[in-house]
Coordinates of C-alpha atoms in Angstrom, one line a residue:
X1 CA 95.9 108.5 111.7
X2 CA 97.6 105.8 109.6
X3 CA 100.6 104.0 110.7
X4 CA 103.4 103.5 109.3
X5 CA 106.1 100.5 110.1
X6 CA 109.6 100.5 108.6
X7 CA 111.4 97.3 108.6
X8 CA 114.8 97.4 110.1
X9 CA 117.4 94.8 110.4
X10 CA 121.1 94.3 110.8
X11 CA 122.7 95.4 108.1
X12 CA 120.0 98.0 106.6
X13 CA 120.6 101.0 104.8
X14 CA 120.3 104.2 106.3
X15 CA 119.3 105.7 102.9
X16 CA 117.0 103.3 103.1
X17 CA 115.1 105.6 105.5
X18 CA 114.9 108.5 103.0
X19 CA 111.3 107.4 102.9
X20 CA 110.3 108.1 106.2
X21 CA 111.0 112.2 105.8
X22 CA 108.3 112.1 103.0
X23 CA 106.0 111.0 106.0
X24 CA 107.7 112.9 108.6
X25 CA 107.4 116.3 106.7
X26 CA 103.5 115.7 105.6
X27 CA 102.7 115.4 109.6
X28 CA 104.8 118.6 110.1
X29 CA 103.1 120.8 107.7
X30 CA 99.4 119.0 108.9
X31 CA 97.2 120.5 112.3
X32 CA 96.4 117.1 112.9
X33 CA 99.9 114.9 111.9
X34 CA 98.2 111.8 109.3
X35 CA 100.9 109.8 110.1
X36 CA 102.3 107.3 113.1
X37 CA 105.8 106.7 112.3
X38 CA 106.9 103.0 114.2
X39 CA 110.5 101.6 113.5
X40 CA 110.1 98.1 113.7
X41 CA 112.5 94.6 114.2
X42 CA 112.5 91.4 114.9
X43 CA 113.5 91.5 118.3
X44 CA 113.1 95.3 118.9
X45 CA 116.0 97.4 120.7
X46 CA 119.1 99.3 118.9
X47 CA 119.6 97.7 115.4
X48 CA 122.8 98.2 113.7
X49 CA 122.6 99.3 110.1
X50 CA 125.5 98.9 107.5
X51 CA 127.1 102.1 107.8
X52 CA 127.4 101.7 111.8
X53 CA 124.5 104.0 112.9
X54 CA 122.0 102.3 115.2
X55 CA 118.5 102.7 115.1
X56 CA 115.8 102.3 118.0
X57 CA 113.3 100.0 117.2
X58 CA 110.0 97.8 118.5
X59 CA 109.7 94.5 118.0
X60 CA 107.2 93.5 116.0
X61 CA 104.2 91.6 117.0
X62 CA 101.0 90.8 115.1
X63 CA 99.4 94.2 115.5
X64 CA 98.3 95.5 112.5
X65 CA 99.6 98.7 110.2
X66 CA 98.5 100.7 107.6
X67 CA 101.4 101.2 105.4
X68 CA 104.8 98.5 105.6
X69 CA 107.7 99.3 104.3
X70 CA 110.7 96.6 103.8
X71 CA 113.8 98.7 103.1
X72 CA 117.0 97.4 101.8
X73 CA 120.5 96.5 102.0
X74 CA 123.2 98.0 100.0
X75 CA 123.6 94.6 98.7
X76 CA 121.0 92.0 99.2
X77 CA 122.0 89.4 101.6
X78 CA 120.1 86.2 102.7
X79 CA 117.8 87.2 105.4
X80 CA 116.1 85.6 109.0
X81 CA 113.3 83.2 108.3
X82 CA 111.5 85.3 111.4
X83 CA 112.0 88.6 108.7
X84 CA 110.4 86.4 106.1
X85 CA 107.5 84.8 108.0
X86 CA 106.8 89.0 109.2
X87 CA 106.3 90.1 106.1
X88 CA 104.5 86.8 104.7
X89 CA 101.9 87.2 107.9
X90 CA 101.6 90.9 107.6
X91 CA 99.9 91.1 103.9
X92 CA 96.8 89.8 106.1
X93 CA 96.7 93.0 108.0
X94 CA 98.4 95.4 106.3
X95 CA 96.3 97.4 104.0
X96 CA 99.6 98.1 101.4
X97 CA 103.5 96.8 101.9
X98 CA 106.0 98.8 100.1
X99 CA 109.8 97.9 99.6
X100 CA 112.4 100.3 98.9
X101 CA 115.8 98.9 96.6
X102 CA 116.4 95.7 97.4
X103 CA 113.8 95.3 100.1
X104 CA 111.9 94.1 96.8
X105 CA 114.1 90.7 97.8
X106 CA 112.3 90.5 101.0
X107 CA 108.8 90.8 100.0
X108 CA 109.8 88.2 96.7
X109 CA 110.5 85.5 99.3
X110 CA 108.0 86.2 101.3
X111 CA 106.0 85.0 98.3
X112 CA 104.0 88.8 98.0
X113 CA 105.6 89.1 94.4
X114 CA 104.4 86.1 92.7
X115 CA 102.8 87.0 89.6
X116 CA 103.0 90.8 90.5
X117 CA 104.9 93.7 88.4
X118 CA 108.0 94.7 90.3
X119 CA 111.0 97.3 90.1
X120 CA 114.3 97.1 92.2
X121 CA 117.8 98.8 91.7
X122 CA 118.7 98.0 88.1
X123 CA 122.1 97.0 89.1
X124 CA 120.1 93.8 91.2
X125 CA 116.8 93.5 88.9
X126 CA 118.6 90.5 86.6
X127 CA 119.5 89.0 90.0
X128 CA 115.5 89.7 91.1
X129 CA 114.5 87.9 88.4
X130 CA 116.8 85.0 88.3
X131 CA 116.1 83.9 92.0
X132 CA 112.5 85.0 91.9
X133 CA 111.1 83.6 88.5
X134 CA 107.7 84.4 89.2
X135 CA 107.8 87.9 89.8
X136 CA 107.5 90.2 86.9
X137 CA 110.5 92.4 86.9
X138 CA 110.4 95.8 85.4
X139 CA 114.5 97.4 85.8
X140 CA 113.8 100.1 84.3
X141 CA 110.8 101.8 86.3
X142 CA 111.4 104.6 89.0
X143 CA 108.4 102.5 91.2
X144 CA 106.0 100.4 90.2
X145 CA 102.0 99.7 92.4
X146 CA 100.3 96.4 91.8
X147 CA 97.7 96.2 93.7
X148 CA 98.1 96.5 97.6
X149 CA 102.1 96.5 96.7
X150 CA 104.3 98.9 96.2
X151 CA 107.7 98.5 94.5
X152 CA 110.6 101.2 94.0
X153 CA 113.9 101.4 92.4
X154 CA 117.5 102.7 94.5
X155 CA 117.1 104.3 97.2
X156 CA 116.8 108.0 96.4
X157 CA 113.9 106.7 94.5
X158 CA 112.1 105.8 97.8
X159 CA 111.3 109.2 98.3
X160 CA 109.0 109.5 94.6
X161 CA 107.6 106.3 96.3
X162 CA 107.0 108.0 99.1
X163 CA 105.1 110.4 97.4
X164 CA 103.5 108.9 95.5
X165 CA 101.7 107.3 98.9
X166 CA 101.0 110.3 100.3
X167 CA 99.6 111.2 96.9
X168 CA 97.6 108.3 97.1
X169 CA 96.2 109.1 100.7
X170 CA 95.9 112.8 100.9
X171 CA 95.8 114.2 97.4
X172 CA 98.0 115.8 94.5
X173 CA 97.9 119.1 96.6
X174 CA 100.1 118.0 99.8
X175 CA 101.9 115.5 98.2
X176 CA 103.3 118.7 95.9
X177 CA 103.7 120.6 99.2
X178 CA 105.7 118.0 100.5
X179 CA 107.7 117.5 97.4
X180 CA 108.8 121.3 97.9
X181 CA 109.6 121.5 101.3
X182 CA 111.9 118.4 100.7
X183 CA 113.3 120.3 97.4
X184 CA 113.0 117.7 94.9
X185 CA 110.9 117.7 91.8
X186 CA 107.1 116.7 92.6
X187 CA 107.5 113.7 92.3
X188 CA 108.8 111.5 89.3
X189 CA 106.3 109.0 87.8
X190 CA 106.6 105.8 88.7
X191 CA 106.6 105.1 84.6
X192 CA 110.1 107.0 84.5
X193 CA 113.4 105.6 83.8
X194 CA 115.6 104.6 86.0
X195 CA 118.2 106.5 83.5
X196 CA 119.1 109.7 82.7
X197 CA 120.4 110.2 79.1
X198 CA 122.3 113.1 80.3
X199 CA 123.6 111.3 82.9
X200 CA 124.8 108.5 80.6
X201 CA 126.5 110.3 78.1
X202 CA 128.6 111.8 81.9
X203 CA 130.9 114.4 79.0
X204 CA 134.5 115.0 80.5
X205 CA 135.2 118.5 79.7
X206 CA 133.1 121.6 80.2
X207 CA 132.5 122.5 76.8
X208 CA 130.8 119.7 75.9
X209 CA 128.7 119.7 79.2
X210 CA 127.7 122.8 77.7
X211 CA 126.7 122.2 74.7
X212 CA 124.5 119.7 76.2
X213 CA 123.0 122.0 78.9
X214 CA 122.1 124.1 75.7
X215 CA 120.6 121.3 74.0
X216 CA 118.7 120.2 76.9
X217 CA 117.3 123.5 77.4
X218 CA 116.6 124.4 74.0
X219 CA 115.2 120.6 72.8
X220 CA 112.5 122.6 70.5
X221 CA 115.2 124.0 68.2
X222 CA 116.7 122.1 65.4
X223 CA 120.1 121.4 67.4
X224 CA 122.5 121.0 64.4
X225 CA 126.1 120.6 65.1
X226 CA 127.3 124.2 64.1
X227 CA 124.5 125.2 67.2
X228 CA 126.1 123.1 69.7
X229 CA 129.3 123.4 68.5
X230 CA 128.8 127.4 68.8
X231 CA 127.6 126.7 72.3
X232 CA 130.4 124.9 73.2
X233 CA 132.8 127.3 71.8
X234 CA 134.8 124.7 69.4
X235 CA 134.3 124.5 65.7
X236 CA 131.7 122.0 64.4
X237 CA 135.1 119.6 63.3
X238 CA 136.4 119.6 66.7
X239 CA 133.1 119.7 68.1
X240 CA 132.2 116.3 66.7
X241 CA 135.3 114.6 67.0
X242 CA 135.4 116.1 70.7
X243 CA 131.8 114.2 71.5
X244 CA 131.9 111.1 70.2
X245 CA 135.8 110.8 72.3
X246 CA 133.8 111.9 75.6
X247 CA 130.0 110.6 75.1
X248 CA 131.1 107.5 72.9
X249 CA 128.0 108.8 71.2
X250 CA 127.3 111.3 67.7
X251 CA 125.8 114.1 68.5
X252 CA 122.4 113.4 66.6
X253 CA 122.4 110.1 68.8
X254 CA 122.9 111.8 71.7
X255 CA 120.0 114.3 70.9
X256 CA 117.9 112.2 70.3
X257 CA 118.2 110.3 73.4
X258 CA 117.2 113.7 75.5
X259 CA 114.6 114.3 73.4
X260 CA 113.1 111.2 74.2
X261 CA 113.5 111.3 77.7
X262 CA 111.8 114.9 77.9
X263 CA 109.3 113.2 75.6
X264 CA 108.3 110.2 77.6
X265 CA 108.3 112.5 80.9
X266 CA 105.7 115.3 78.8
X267 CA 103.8 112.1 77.6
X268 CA 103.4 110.5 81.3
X269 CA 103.0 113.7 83.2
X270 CA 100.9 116.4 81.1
X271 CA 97.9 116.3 78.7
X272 CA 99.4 117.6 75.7
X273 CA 98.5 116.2 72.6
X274 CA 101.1 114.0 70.9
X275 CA 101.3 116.6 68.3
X276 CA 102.6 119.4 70.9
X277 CA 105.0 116.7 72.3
X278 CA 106.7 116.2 69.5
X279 CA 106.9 120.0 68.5
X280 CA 107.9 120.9 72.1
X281 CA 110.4 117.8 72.1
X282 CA 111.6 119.4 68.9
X283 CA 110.7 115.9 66.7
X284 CA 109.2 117.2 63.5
X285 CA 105.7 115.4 63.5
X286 CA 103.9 112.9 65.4
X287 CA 105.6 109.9 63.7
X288 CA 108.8 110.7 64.1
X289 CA 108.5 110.6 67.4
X290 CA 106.6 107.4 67.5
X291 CA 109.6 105.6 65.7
X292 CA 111.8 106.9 68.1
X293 CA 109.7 106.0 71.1
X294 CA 109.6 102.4 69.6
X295 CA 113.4 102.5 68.9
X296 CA 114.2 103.7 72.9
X297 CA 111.1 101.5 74.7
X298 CA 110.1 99.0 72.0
X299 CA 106.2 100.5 72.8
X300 CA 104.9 103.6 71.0
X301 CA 104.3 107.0 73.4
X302 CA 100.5 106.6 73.9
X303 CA 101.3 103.3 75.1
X304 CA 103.7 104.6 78.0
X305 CA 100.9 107.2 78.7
X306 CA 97.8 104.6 78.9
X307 CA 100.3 102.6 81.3
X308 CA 101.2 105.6 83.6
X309 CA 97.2 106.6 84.2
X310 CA 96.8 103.2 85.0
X311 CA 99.2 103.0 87.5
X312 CA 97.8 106.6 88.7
X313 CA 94.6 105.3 89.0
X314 CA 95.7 101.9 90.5
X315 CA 97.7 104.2 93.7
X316 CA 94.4 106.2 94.7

């Protein structure tokens, strides 16, 4: 049985403890539970967290865990040098520590960071990086593992981390089974943005979250402007004009930008060939979607692929 200590301390978030149900559910679908779930603080007893619940906890002592976890605040506040020496001491005795948000503050002044790749909430990674020089900051990453430490980005996306651990201990098979009993896609790649171009573009009327829906569903058609604007129910001239006032964005931009996205997931998650990843992506050949991979992430698609087996292989 490994165990598993999450940090608490005043002022933590309770979504910050999303994690933990990854762990709790794999012990609940397991005969023998793999987990030992420990809530842990510096001086043990209730601990209040910023939106009022309170939490039992232990205190901490020198004993040793498998897995730590240093959760985070909703916004990162200077914290105990007690919390700091903890985690500084634990790296000695803990096989992996793992920070979810802006716990990636935590472990950066414990020193664990230095030199490392790390990912935190985009809206706090310039800030990461400006107080924390040596660590190398990734904003736009879902999670990121270097070595024995574990980084992830808000706090929803503690739960791909989460996954990605059990992955990492158990297998592909019961980290999936997890991922459905929680109802959330198996799990995101730690490679993936932190964005959603759908989300982004956040279109005001119906029509034109339509048309998109169609476009998103349908990314291996052509996707002119008369097709969306069909699918949207508007003429192409008010189509267009309707678009760029809502998305701020031409349609062909905007296009383009969910291509790319379903691109860089196919690329990172599957073994298609480039050439089946443009045509399923609806890019018309290989290079085309090699410009526009440069144009989106400054690094051509079988570089984001290389990188995401790496990390794979650096988790197991």
């Amino acid at each position: 049985m490994r165990d598993i200590a999450f940090v608490v301390y005043p002022g933590y978030s309770v979504m910050a403890l999303a994690v933990a149900t990854a762990f709790e559910v794999a012990n609940a679908m397991a005969v023998d539970p793999p987990y030992a779930l420990h809530f842990i603080s510096e001086g043990g007893g209730r601990v209040r967290t910023s939106a009022g619940m309170a939490i039992d906890t232990e205190a901490w002592t020198g004993r040793p865990f498998d897995t730590l976890v240093a959760g985070g605040a909703t916004v990162p506040e200077p914290t105990t040098p007690g919390l700091i020496a903890f985690i500084r001491d634990s790296a000695a005795r803990t096989r992996r520590i793992a920070a979810v948000c802006t716990g990636a503050f935590l472990l950066a002044d414990a020193g664990l960071l230095n030199g490392r790749h790390a990912t935190t909430h985009w809206l706090y990674a310039r800030e990461l990086q400006k107080q924390f020089p040596g660590v190398m900051v990734d904003q736009d990453r879902i999670f990121i593992n270097d070595g024995p430490v574990w980084t992830s980005a808000g706090m929803t996306a503690g739960i791909d981390l989460g996954l990605a651990l059990i992955e990492a201990d158990l297998g592909p098979e019961i980290a999936k089974s997890v991922a459905r009993k929680l109802v959330v896609y198996h799990r995101r790649g730690g490679g993936q943005s932190q964005f959603s171009a759908l989300l982004e573009l956040s279109p005001k009327s119906d029509r034109i979250q339509t048309a998109l829906t169609y476009a998103r569903e349908n990314l291996h058609k052509p996707l002119t402007v008369p097709d969306l604007a069909e699918a949207a129910h508007l003429s192409p001239r008010q189509f267009s004009r309707a678009f760029l006032a809502e998305t701020g964005q031409s349609p062909a931009k905007a296009i383009e930008g969910l291509r790319v996205e379903m691109a860089r997931t196919m690329m990172e998650q599957s073994r298609h060939s480039i050439d089946i990843v443009a045509q399923q992506t609806g890019f018309s050949d290989r290079d085309h979607l090699r410009r526009a991979f440069l144009r989106a992430f400054g690094q051509p698609p079988q570089a984001l692929r290389r990188n995401a087996r790496v990390e794979t292989q650096a988790g197991r």
